Amino acid sequence: MSFKFYPQLESVDCGPACLQMVLAHLGHRYSLSELKSLCNITRLGITLHDIINGAKKTGLDASPVKATVEQLEGVPLPAVLFWRQEHYVVLYSITQDKAGPVYNIADPAYGKIQLTQELFQKEWCKNEPKGFVLILHPSNKFGEFQPSKEHSDSNYAEVLKFGRDAVGKFKGKFAIAFFLFMLAMATGWVMPFLLQAIMDLGVTPKKLDIVLIILFAQLCLFVGNSVSDFYSSKFLMNISFNLGLKFLHDFLFKLIKLPISFFDIKLNTDLIQRVEDQDRLQGFLTYKLLSFSIAVLNLVAFSLIILYYNAILFLIFLVFTVVSIGWTMLFLEKRKILDYSRFSILAENKSNIYEMISGMPEIKLNNAQSAKLNRWQATQEKLNAVILNALNLNYYQIFGVTFFNKVKDLLIIALCAYFVINNKITIGVMMSVSYIIGQLARPVDQIVDFIRSAQDAKLSFDRMHEIQHKSDENIVSQPLPSDMVSGFCIDSMSFKYEGSYNKFVLNNLSICIPKGKTTAVVGTSGSGKTTLLKILLGFYYPQKGDVYIDNHKLSEINVNDWRGRCGVVMQDGYIFSGTISENIALADEVCDLLRLNKAIETACIGEFIGSLPMGINTKIGKSGIDLSGGQKQRILIARAVYKNPDFLFFDEATSSLDANNESKIMQNLTEFLHGKTVVIIAHRLSTVKNADQIIVLDKGTIIEAGHHDELISNRSSYFELVRNQLALGN
């Protein structure tokens, strides 16, 4: 039985893809998306432990061992190997040839490959005597586990259905374009008969008047063909343009609805790469699909005309056309693998370039130019190898098709000459057949190109399909209570980030955050302060316990409504490319100048803005002037104040400010924060000492809670934090 290969969709999918191949070999066809979910894959990749956990959830027993190359002879196959100390592949068989053992590898990034023992050992073990192998075999309850139908892989029928739905909005214009193309084609179908008539009725008997009449008819057909082709192409261009906008609109609107946890497991470059998939699918559903339909009609029409003239000529044409298409089909699987490889490596390559450009000052300060360039070059060389393989494959494919077409043309012309000499056909028929052969070259090429494009479109659709089928962040519609009575209540809450190797960041937290009061959260780095803040903002939901707003679970409240009433300053807050006013009034299309000036005044950034020639219209962000850390934080504080929210969350909001500016801003904020519910994360005593409640976190657990004087008098963890900061001694 041949081993079924499944490629990875992204650079971090190799582990689930290996598991998919092993399960398919055992008769259980899981989709890649379901296995990624079972393995808890993250943007950091996947560990052997993740694959083991995923395997157990499908009914497999998994045993990781270290083995030598020789010991693999006794390992039950297929098995998963840790490859090059950064990747996972499947070893599905070991065969023998004259030179020795041959190791058959299914690499989800490249496809099926055969390696000699020397090369296999180098790739698997590197410089070590042993490598890691994950032995997988069905457990006693394997039959009880079945793939979920909700995660089934897509097929070409789904791509076409998607295309039909997408083009449906433009079906009127599409129908007109198709009709005009049909009209243009019909004029082309008449041409062989006119050519025959010129030769047989005009040239051979030397009747100039008939030649002129037929030439005039050809001219009329040519003009009609050109006009139809012009307007049909114009309609199609309009459809393609609007379809492209629709795809990009739908993709971005879907992306912005996804939960923040989704972006924790996706590389930004992988998501940007999907924009190219939109373009590819757009081209396929307009130009390629219509060209294919026209090519099939032309192929059928011209084939029938050849059959009308001579059955033997038609048979030769049919045989070589089938051979040409069959030759193309031979390369489809390899092209599919190369496309996946190109996608994965291209995303990594773009990420490397982006990091080099963004982090250039840090690279120069650490004299890391050579290391970063070498890393980029290594990735670029892998990408070049994949692109070169694709070009070579395309060359062999085109060469074979061209060769078969040339042989077909020569055979048909030779037979036509033979038939003319033996008076079986006229010279006019021979000229018509020659014309048809020339016209048929394009439809065959278009069909071959469509086969390649259909495969590319299927791959692009799979990547889009994965995004579109993710659950939106706002799947609940319960509105936020208009008036909070008591505040937040955290009840026995525990939370960990995605990935089986991640430990619980917060453990069994229970505390109340009262309405209209200021609560400060302090603790050492890594104690879970920022994670707690993100949970309160609905970025994540706890695995155990719940967060309540009054008696309503936060997980059941419309998260957009909730965040709309919050002002937030995160320690890694983002400054967008745009003006200062656009960055402060981020959610407003038209800025409220009174609120803007109040926010600027509160954040103590008016003097800085006044020193700029363009004032609040000065461009900042990546496309504007550079800002210091303190200036960025004041812009972010102004953004939070501008919303005039009921709830404010500050995560190290003044950590980059000097003491004077921090003191002024805190004084300005005192009046603004009166009566509002505030949660502050900070290390500085000056920021938290006046809070109504101070929560002390240590390793995800609340170890103290109270107000400043009370906690100081306890002389416990909070006292130690303050003493270390202020060097109070005893």
XYZ file of C-alpha atoms in Angstrom:
730
model
C 0.000 0.000 0.000
C 1.389 3.411 -1.015
C 1.991 5.892 1.772
C -0.341 8.915 1.580
C 1.501 12.239 1.758
C 0.053 15.382 3.358
C 1.929 18.702 3.241
C 2.063 21.393 5.907
C 0.157 24.641 5.335
C 2.511 26.853 7.354
C 6.047 26.768 8.682
C 4.960 25.537 12.146
C 2.611 22.774 10.929
C 5.157 19.981 10.438
C 4.247 18.041 13.609
C 0.470 17.841 12.975
C 1.136 17.077 9.286
C 3.294 14.087 10.294
C 0.553 12.908 12.635
C -1.979 13.332 9.808
C 0.071 11.039 7.550
C 0.464 8.331 10.193
C -3.262 8.391 11.034
C -4.217 8.252 7.334
C -1.955 5.229 6.952
C -3.919 3.602 9.790
C -7.244 4.430 8.116
C -8.283 7.557 10.057
C -8.349 10.657 7.840
C -8.074 13.697 10.092
C -7.849 17.208 8.698
C -4.752 19.270 9.431
C -6.780 21.970 11.209
C -8.253 19.448 13.659
C -4.842 17.980 14.476
C -3.373 21.462 14.959
C -6.109 22.094 17.488
C -5.501 18.770 19.252
C -1.748 19.447 19.436
C -2.189 22.989 20.831
C 0.139 24.407 18.212
C 1.480 27.956 18.768
C 3.437 30.474 16.697
C 6.587 29.206 18.420
C 6.095 25.838 16.745
C 5.464 22.470 18.277
C 7.313 20.207 20.678
C 7.518 16.438 20.828
C 5.346 16.628 23.933
C 2.630 18.449 21.927
C 2.637 15.709 19.265
C 2.391 13.011 21.945
C -0.610 14.772 23.527
C -2.250 15.163 20.115
C -1.604 11.512 19.266
C -3.224 10.333 22.503
C -6.351 12.376 21.680
C -6.697 10.372 18.444
C -6.329 6.973 20.147
C -2.635 6.408 19.467
C -0.019 5.303 21.959
C 3.162 7.347 21.572
C 6.632 6.426 22.809
C 9.572 8.806 22.291
C 12.989 7.114 22.252
C 16.564 7.871 21.241
C 17.942 5.389 18.754
C 20.847 4.825 16.399
C 20.326 4.483 12.665
C 20.878 0.730 12.938
C 18.252 0.388 15.681
C 15.612 1.881 13.370
C 15.498 -1.479 11.579
C 13.508 -2.830 14.535
C 11.186 0.177 14.972
C 7.586 -0.249 13.754
C 6.911 2.118 10.858
C 5.670 4.693 10.094
C 7.327 6.722 12.844
C 7.950 10.425 13.390
C 11.554 11.673 13.450
C 12.911 14.895 14.940
C 14.728 16.186 11.862
C 17.716 18.554 11.791
C 16.868 19.440 15.402
C 14.163 21.853 14.162
C 11.602 19.924 12.135
C 9.508 16.724 12.036
C 9.267 14.139 9.252
C 7.821 10.637 8.853
C 9.983 7.596 8.182
C 7.530 5.256 6.465
C 9.753 2.494 5.114
C 13.324 1.261 4.810
C 14.233 -0.533 1.575
C 17.417 -2.036 0.169
C 19.305 -1.418 -3.036
C 22.776 -2.355 -4.238
C 24.434 0.495 -2.330
C 22.726 -0.365 0.980
C 19.623 0.733 2.922
C 17.396 3.460 1.497
C 15.331 5.507 3.951
C 11.966 6.678 2.598
C 11.018 9.971 4.214
C 7.787 11.964 3.977
C 8.806 15.537 4.746
C 5.698 17.739 5.096
C 7.685 20.737 3.838
C 9.158 19.071 0.734
C 7.417 15.788 -0.075
C 8.578 12.203 -0.328
C 12.330 11.757 -0.554
C 14.740 8.803 -0.549
C 18.021 9.124 1.332
C 21.116 7.002 1.591
C 22.190 5.923 5.070
C 25.001 8.478 5.215
C 22.805 11.424 4.265
C 19.955 10.183 6.452
C 22.188 9.986 9.524
C 23.569 13.467 8.857
C 20.083 15.001 8.607
C 18.553 13.090 11.517
C 21.321 12.831 14.099
C 23.466 15.800 13.101
C 26.740 15.149 14.952
C 25.177 12.911 17.610
C 25.237 9.080 17.603
C 21.481 8.921 18.217
C 18.374 10.802 17.168
C 14.833 11.156 18.502
C 12.101 8.916 17.098
C 8.427 8.910 18.109
C 6.951 5.422 17.826
C 3.202 5.502 17.184
C 0.796 2.580 17.240
C -2.966 2.173 17.798
C -4.130 1.780 21.379
C -6.832 -0.691 22.399
C -9.409 2.114 22.066
C -8.178 3.419 18.702
C -11.403 2.413 16.958
C -13.452 4.559 19.339
C -11.742 7.737 18.101
C -12.992 9.228 14.826
C -12.176 12.463 12.963
C -14.584 15.357 13.390
C -16.706 16.127 10.328
C -16.508 19.816 11.215
C -12.819 19.862 10.261
C -13.017 18.015 6.942
C -10.519 19.000 4.236
C -11.758 21.038 1.310
C -12.062 19.756 -2.250
C -12.346 21.269 -5.713
C -16.157 21.251 -5.511
C -15.947 23.580 -2.497
C -13.586 25.885 -4.405
C -16.050 26.101 -7.296
C -18.984 26.635 -4.910
C -17.030 29.415 -3.237
C -16.341 30.894 -6.680
C -19.990 30.667 -7.688
C -21.059 32.483 -4.522
C -18.339 35.106 -4.919
C -19.100 35.812 -8.596
C -22.868 35.730 -7.937
C -22.920 39.435 -7.153
C -21.477 40.156 -10.606
C -23.362 37.461 -12.522
C -24.963 40.002 -14.886
C -21.640 41.405 -16.055
C -20.131 37.931 -16.051
C -22.947 36.663 -18.313
C -22.423 39.570 -20.734
C -18.669 38.929 -20.810
C -19.258 35.233 -21.475
C -21.775 36.002 -24.249
C -19.333 38.368 -25.965
C -16.560 35.806 -25.679
C -18.918 33.232 -27.242
C -19.650 35.657 -30.079
C -15.949 36.161 -30.682
C -15.406 32.393 -30.638
C -18.210 31.781 -33.112
C -16.503 34.067 -35.633
C -13.357 32.012 -35.161
C -15.206 28.779 -35.863
C -16.371 30.101 -39.254
C -12.841 31.027 -40.353
C -11.714 27.487 -41.426
C -14.656 27.212 -43.828
C -13.963 30.660 -45.295
C -10.294 29.746 -45.735
C -11.288 26.534 -47.517
C -13.692 28.477 -49.729
C -10.999 31.008 -50.717
C -8.643 28.216 -51.790
C -11.126 25.860 -53.412
C -13.622 28.332 -54.891
C -11.433 31.367 -55.520
C -7.677 30.676 -55.762
C -7.715 27.269 -57.503
C -10.233 28.286 -60.240
C -8.637 31.821 -60.258
C -11.917 33.696 -59.554
C -10.877 37.037 -58.055
C -14.433 38.248 -57.376
C -15.132 35.272 -55.100
C -11.810 35.823 -53.300
C -12.725 39.477 -52.672
C -16.202 38.592 -51.394
C -14.822 35.999 -48.959
C -12.048 38.379 -47.835
C -14.685 41.056 -47.119
C -16.650 38.504 -45.070
C -13.467 37.666 -43.158
C -12.864 41.373 -42.512
C -16.375 41.775 -41.090
C -15.879 38.744 -38.864
C -12.513 40.089 -37.733
C -14.022 43.464 -36.763
C -16.868 41.744 -34.921
C -14.389 39.477 -33.168
C -12.228 42.435 -32.094
C -15.166 44.468 -30.772
C -16.580 41.499 -28.843
C -13.172 40.657 -27.434
C -12.561 44.293 -26.396
C -15.816 44.674 -24.469
C -15.722 41.194 -22.944
C -12.187 41.838 -21.662
C -13.310 45.198 -20.266
C -16.227 43.591 -18.423
C -13.952 40.864 -17.091
C -11.364 43.388 -15.884
C -14.093 45.219 -13.977
C -15.341 41.965 -12.405
C -11.816 40.898 -11.451
C -11.059 44.276 -9.850
C -14.251 44.275 -7.775
C -13.809 40.629 -6.847
C -10.297 41.359 -5.607
C -11.614 44.178 -3.429
C -14.347 41.887 -2.080
C -11.859 39.129 -1.203
C -9.535 41.547 0.579
C -12.490 43.172 2.360
C -13.831 39.795 3.538
C -10.373 38.624 4.625
C -9.593 41.747 6.669
C -13.091 41.879 8.183
C -12.775 38.224 9.193
C -9.274 38.787 10.556
C -10.375 41.679 12.724
C -13.211 39.584 14.208
C -10.907 36.784 15.369
C -9.957 36.509 19.048
C -6.607 37.877 20.145
C -5.524 34.350 21.112
C -5.572 33.479 17.379
C -2.745 35.927 16.710
C -0.649 34.254 19.411
C -0.368 31.147 17.209
C 0.140 32.882 13.845
C 3.186 34.614 12.447
C 2.308 38.046 11.041
C 4.150 37.190 7.824
C 1.983 34.070 7.404
C -1.134 36.251 7.572
C 0.250 38.847 5.160
C 1.216 36.033 2.801
C -2.464 35.122 2.590
C -3.178 38.401 0.810
C -1.310 36.912 -2.151
C -3.654 33.931 -1.922
C -6.574 36.317 -2.409
C -4.990 37.593 -5.645
C -4.345 34.070 -6.884
C -7.900 32.934 -6.214
C -9.316 36.104 -7.751
C -7.411 35.494 -10.998
C -8.494 31.871 -11.081
C -12.210 32.598 -10.614
C -12.274 35.259 -13.340
C -9.681 35.011 -16.106
C -8.582 31.415 -15.632
C -12.032 29.884 -15.231
C -13.517 31.798 -18.155
C -10.465 31.099 -20.321
C -10.786 27.416 -19.481
C -14.477 27.369 -20.459
C -13.686 29.084 -23.759
C -10.706 26.780 -24.342
C -12.898 23.684 -23.862
C -15.526 25.037 -26.260
C -12.856 25.902 -28.840
C -11.268 22.494 -28.410
C -14.605 20.742 -28.934
C -15.641 22.944 -31.886
C -12.336 22.706 -33.766
C -12.094 18.971 -33.007
C -15.523 18.449 -34.573
C -14.428 20.460 -37.625
C -11.342 18.228 -38.025
C -13.551 15.171 -37.554
C -15.834 16.559 -40.269
C -12.875 16.876 -42.627
C -11.118 13.561 -41.810
C -11.488 10.998 -38.986
C -7.817 9.891 -39.069
C -6.610 13.475 -38.594
C -9.004 13.834 -35.667
C -7.738 10.602 -34.077
C -4.095 11.755 -34.258
C -5.064 15.108 -32.765
C -7.028 13.434 -29.956
C -4.270 10.969 -29.015
C -1.539 13.616 -28.783
C -3.803 16.034 -26.898
C -4.527 13.348 -24.284
C -0.786 12.561 -24.047
C 0.026 16.269 -23.527
C -2.549 16.633 -20.751
C -1.390 13.347 -19.174
C 2.190 14.605 -19.198
C 1.070 17.727 -17.330
C -0.835 15.677 -14.752
C 2.368 13.780 -13.890
C 3.837 16.945 -12.355
C 0.857 18.059 -10.288
C 1.776 16.372 -7.001
C 5.339 17.647 -7.077
C 4.158 21.177 -7.908
C 1.758 21.000 -4.987
C 4.566 20.119 -2.593
C 6.842 22.837 -3.963
C 4.106 25.430 -3.566
C 3.647 24.528 0.098
C 7.413 24.679 0.598
C 7.641 28.053 -1.092
C 4.828 29.437 1.084
C 6.429 28.261 4.330
C 9.961 29.420 3.505
C 8.807 32.719 1.972
C 6.990 33.615 5.187
C 10.136 32.845 7.190
C 12.270 34.831 4.750
C 10.009 37.892 4.957
C 10.092 37.651 8.744
C 13.919 37.623 8.709
C 14.088 40.667 6.416
C 11.481 42.530 8.468
C 13.416 41.846 11.678
C 16.690 42.960 10.104
C 15.203 46.273 8.987
C 13.222 46.891 12.194
C 16.048 45.872 14.519
C 18.982 47.426 12.636
C 20.125 49.678 15.540
C 20.163 46.671 17.912
C 21.988 44.542 15.324
C 24.705 47.174 14.921
C 25.033 47.762 18.675
C 25.637 44.034 19.221
C 27.823 43.663 16.104
C 25.429 40.944 14.924
C 25.466 41.879 11.216
C 27.177 38.675 10.097
C 24.944 36.409 12.207
C 21.746 38.021 10.917
C 22.940 38.058 7.308
C 23.982 34.411 7.533
C 20.578 33.499 8.939
C 18.834 35.358 6.111
C 21.166 33.851 3.528
C 20.496 30.316 4.782
C 16.747 30.879 4.453
C 17.184 32.551 1.067
C 19.217 29.612 -0.190
C 16.435 27.230 0.841
C 13.919 29.483 -0.927
C 16.137 29.681 -4.019
C 16.364 25.884 -4.103
C 12.578 25.548 -3.987
C 12.093 28.242 -6.668
C 14.754 26.606 -8.865
C 13.090 23.221 -8.452
C 9.761 24.789 -9.422
C 11.304 26.456 -12.491
C 12.969 23.191 -13.552
C 9.727 21.302 -13.049
C 7.849 23.896 -15.087
C 10.507 23.693 -17.815
C 10.205 19.895 -18.071
C 6.446 20.196 -18.113
C 6.402 22.824 -20.886
C 9.127 21.048 -22.871
C 7.150 17.799 -22.890
C 3.899 19.494 -23.941
C 5.675 21.485 -26.671
C 7.430 18.348 -27.960
C 4.197 16.345 -28.222
C 2.410 19.266 -29.920
C 5.166 19.649 -32.526
C 5.117 15.926 -33.311
C 1.331 16.077 -33.618
C 1.487 19.075 -35.998
C 4.112 17.417 -38.232
C 2.135 14.173 -38.427
C -1.099 15.966 -39.330
C 0.565 18.156 -41.998
C 2.325 15.101 -43.488
C -0.958 13.177 -43.661
C -2.747 16.181 -45.162
C -0.092 16.416 -47.887
C -0.473 12.695 -48.566
C -4.277 13.015 -48.788
C -4.022 16.021 -51.143
C -1.625 14.176 -53.441
C -4.019 11.212 -53.515
C -7.047 13.490 -54.082
C -8.696 12.490 -50.798
C -8.917 16.110 -49.604
C -8.565 19.468 -51.351
C -5.800 22.020 -50.867
C -8.443 24.200 -49.183
C -9.112 21.529 -46.572
C -5.362 21.211 -45.962
C -5.079 24.967 -45.380
C -8.108 24.863 -43.074
C -6.629 22.002 -41.054
C -3.336 23.914 -40.752
C -5.288 26.939 -39.491
C -7.167 24.792 -36.971
C -3.927 23.236 -35.658
C -2.598 26.738 -35.047
C -5.814 27.721 -33.249
C -5.857 24.545 -31.154
C -2.408 25.125 -29.679
C -3.802 27.897 -27.491
C -6.811 25.986 -26.053
C -4.587 23.030 -25.129
C -2.118 25.391 -23.429
C -5.005 27.103 -21.631
C -6.339 23.766 -20.382
C -2.872 22.766 -19.169
C -2.455 26.166 -17.517
C -5.890 25.807 -15.929
C -4.902 22.448 -14.401
C -1.876 24.111 -12.796
C -3.924 27.151 -11.746
C -6.688 24.976 -10.289
C -4.154 23.262 -8.077
C -2.666 26.600 -7.002
C -6.158 27.957 -6.348
C -6.993 24.896 -4.236
C -3.902 25.511 -2.100
C -4.803 29.191 -1.716
C -8.386 28.269 -0.883
C -7.177 25.858 1.826
C -5.221 28.635 3.491
C -8.162 31.051 3.228
C -10.561 28.302 4.293
C -8.581 27.863 7.501
C -9.032 31.536 8.434
C -12.679 31.827 7.390
C -13.718 28.818 9.489
C -12.249 30.141 12.726
C -14.778 31.179 15.362
C -15.279 34.927 15.743
C -14.404 36.642 18.996
C -17.951 37.934 19.485
C -20.033 34.760 19.346
C -22.195 35.934 22.265
C -24.593 38.851 22.170
C -25.372 39.523 25.837
C -24.972 43.297 26.268
C -22.844 44.796 29.003
C -24.861 45.965 32.033
C -25.365 49.717 31.661
C -24.596 50.382 35.301
C -22.145 48.295 37.282
C -23.172 47.788 40.895
C -20.340 46.030 42.694
C -17.420 45.697 40.284
C -15.287 42.724 39.252
C -15.226 39.399 41.027
C -12.527 36.851 40.223
C -13.589 33.402 41.388
C -11.039 30.536 41.665
C -9.483 31.516 38.340
C -6.531 29.690 36.741
C -5.042 30.404 33.323
C -2.282 29.152 31.012
C -1.274 30.138 27.487
C -1.684 27.850 24.462
C 0.898 25.079 24.178
C 1.202 22.000 26.321
C 4.673 23.068 27.487
C 3.260 26.241 29.063
C 2.541 26.152 32.784
C -0.311 27.926 34.537
C 0.516 31.630 34.751
C -2.302 32.334 37.231
C -3.337 29.834 39.903
C -6.643 29.778 41.771
C -7.091 33.555 42.030
C -10.070 34.859 44.015
C -10.484 38.588 44.663
C -12.921 41.450 44.152
C -12.093 44.704 42.355
C -14.639 47.265 43.606
C -16.444 49.730 41.391
C -15.271 53.358 41.438
C -12.024 52.468 43.217
C -8.389 52.196 42.175
C -6.801 48.762 42.462
C -3.066 48.301 41.985
C -1.423 44.980 41.099
C 2.245 44.584 42.009
C 4.744 41.769 41.994
C 8.029 40.635 40.541
C 8.514 40.195 36.782
C 6.746 37.085 35.479
C 4.277 36.933 38.368
C 1.244 37.189 36.017
C 0.292 40.868 36.360
C -0.078 41.645 32.647
C -1.835 38.336 32.017
C -4.410 39.203 34.688
C -5.001 42.561 33.011
C -5.500 40.910 29.603
C -8.025 38.475 31.062
C -9.986 41.372 32.560
C -10.035 42.928 29.079
C -11.332 39.747 27.447
C -8.122 38.957 25.529
C -8.255 35.437 26.958
C -10.644 33.348 29.026
C -9.488 31.232 31.980
C -9.364 27.436 31.785
C -10.627 27.209 35.358
C -12.906 29.519 37.327
C -14.498 32.703 36.000
C -14.378 36.488 35.998
C -17.668 38.235 36.782
C -18.864 41.785 36.180
C -21.543 41.980 38.879
C -23.233 38.593 38.343
C -22.464 38.325 34.626
C -19.651 36.118 33.362
C -17.147 38.154 31.362
C -16.979 35.301 28.812
C -20.706 35.752 28.095
C -20.617 39.523 27.606
C -20.172 41.158 24.195
C -16.458 41.872 24.298
C -16.651 44.845 21.906
C -19.207 46.550 24.159
C -16.965 45.884 27.136
C -13.773 47.233 25.558
C -15.700 50.239 24.246
C -16.121 51.352 27.864
C -12.455 50.783 28.741
C -9.421 53.004 28.396
C -6.225 50.984 28.230
C -2.509 51.735 28.269
C -0.452 48.567 27.659
C 3.282 48.481 28.202
C 3.706 47.406 24.563
C 1.029 49.772 23.183
C 1.195 50.420 19.456
C 1.689 53.768 17.718
C 0.081 53.704 14.259
C 1.380 55.444 11.157
C -0.637 58.666 11.078
C -0.976 62.034 12.772
C -0.833 62.617 16.521
C -4.548 63.468 16.557
C -5.391 60.266 14.634
C -3.397 58.218 17.137
C -5.122 59.769 20.148
C -8.657 59.715 18.680
C -8.052 56.234 17.335
C -11.668 55.070 17.019
C -13.116 58.374 15.752
C -13.182 59.301 12.081
C -13.676 62.946 13.074
C -11.696 64.107 16.099
C -13.444 65.978 18.953
C -11.046 68.891 19.543
C -12.290 69.652 23.074
C -11.704 66.052 24.231
C -8.423 65.960 22.322
C -7.057 69.074 24.031
C -8.179 67.755 27.437
C -6.416 64.424 26.770
C -3.231 66.207 25.644
C -3.286 68.395 28.741
C -3.843 65.435 31.077
C -0.988 63.466 29.479
C 1.395 66.466 29.748
C 2.320 66.250 26.070
C 1.094 69.684 24.976
C 4.542 71.299 25.173
C 6.067 68.611 22.948
C 3.245 68.842 20.378
C 3.473 72.652 20.403
C 7.153 72.447 19.468
C 6.337 70.548 16.280
C 5.756 72.574 13.064
C 2.578 70.615 12.217
C 1.331 70.319 15.816
C -1.330 67.637 16.228
C -1.136 66.973 12.471
C 2.470 65.782 12.740
C 2.994 62.285 11.322
C 4.269 59.707 13.823
C 4.685 55.930 13.761
C 6.707 54.044 11.171
C 5.980 56.634 8.482
C 6.616 59.672 10.705
C 8.983 61.147 13.285
C 10.618 58.979 15.939
C 9.249 59.207 19.465
C 11.043 58.500 22.724
C 9.664 55.866 25.088
C 8.223 58.572 27.330
C 6.590 60.405 24.427
C 4.978 57.172 23.222
C 3.603 56.483 26.693
C 2.122 59.968 26.936
C 0.432 59.520 23.538
C -1.017 56.218 24.805
C -2.207 57.840 28.057
C -3.845 60.629 26.010
C -5.536 57.956 23.865
C -7.038 56.313 26.975
C -8.143 59.662 28.471
C -9.702 60.813 25.180
C -12.248 57.962 25.357
C -13.421 59.249 28.787
C -14.168 55.626 29.753
C -15.795 54.178 32.860
C -12.930 51.705 33.353
C -9.211 52.321 33.004
C -6.384 49.820 32.862
C -2.760 50.908 33.091
C 0.063 48.423 32.522
C 3.351 50.117 33.442
C 1.874 53.239 31.840
C 4.565 55.584 33.246
C 7.577 53.276 33.331
C 9.443 55.287 30.633
C 8.709 58.691 32.160
C 11.035 60.699 34.364
C 9.938 61.407 37.928
C 8.818 64.990 37.205
C 6.598 64.096 34.246
C 5.196 61.089 36.080
C 4.303 63.265 39.080
C 2.540 65.853 36.881
C 0.588 63.201 34.961
C -0.477 61.404 38.148
C -1.696 64.725 39.567
C -3.687 65.403 36.391
C -5.083 61.876 36.411
C -6.243 62.090 40.054
C -9.180 64.330 39.184
C -9.898 62.496 35.919
C -9.954 59.073 37.606
C -12.313 60.139 40.400
C -15.334 57.811 40.474
C -13.914 55.540 37.770
C -12.891 51.892 38.182
C -9.125 51.731 37.713
C -6.649 48.833 37.606
C -2.980 49.805 37.679
C 0.048 47.582 37.188
C 3.248 49.302 38.248
C 6.509 48.833 40.056
C 6.991 52.398 41.243
C 5.745 53.147 44.754
C 4.641 56.638 43.726
C 2.186 55.111 41.228
C 0.493 52.609 43.545
C 0.754 53.909 47.105
C -2.495 55.912 46.889
C -4.534 53.003 45.477
C -7.638 51.947 47.412
C -6.520 48.314 47.127
C -3.143 46.754 46.378
C -2.884 43.131 45.211
C 0.492 41.395 45.483
C 1.094 38.561 42.997
C 3.862 35.981 43.204
C 4.157 33.129 40.680
C 0.525 33.564 39.664
C -0.866 33.486 43.205
C -2.243 36.308 45.374
C -0.094 36.405 48.475
C -1.264 39.742 49.924
C -4.035 42.288 49.462
C -4.867 45.541 51.245
C -4.010 49.255 51.189
C -0.501 50.678 51.337
C -0.234 51.426 55.079
C -1.756 48.090 56.024
C 0.650 46.126 53.816
C 3.651 48.096 55.039
C 2.717 47.362 58.644
C 2.498 43.642 57.781
C 6.207 43.759 56.857
C 5.734 40.913 54.368
C 6.121 40.610 50.570
C 4.846 44.087 49.713
C 7.076 45.611 52.361
C 10.056 43.816 50.797
C 9.156 45.151 47.341
C 8.958 48.699 48.683
C 12.133 48.343 50.727
C 14.093 46.994 47.765
C 12.887 49.883 45.631
C 13.486 52.662 48.114
C 16.432 51.080 49.946
C 14.738 51.718 53.319
C 17.000 49.336 55.185
C 15.429 48.067 58.398
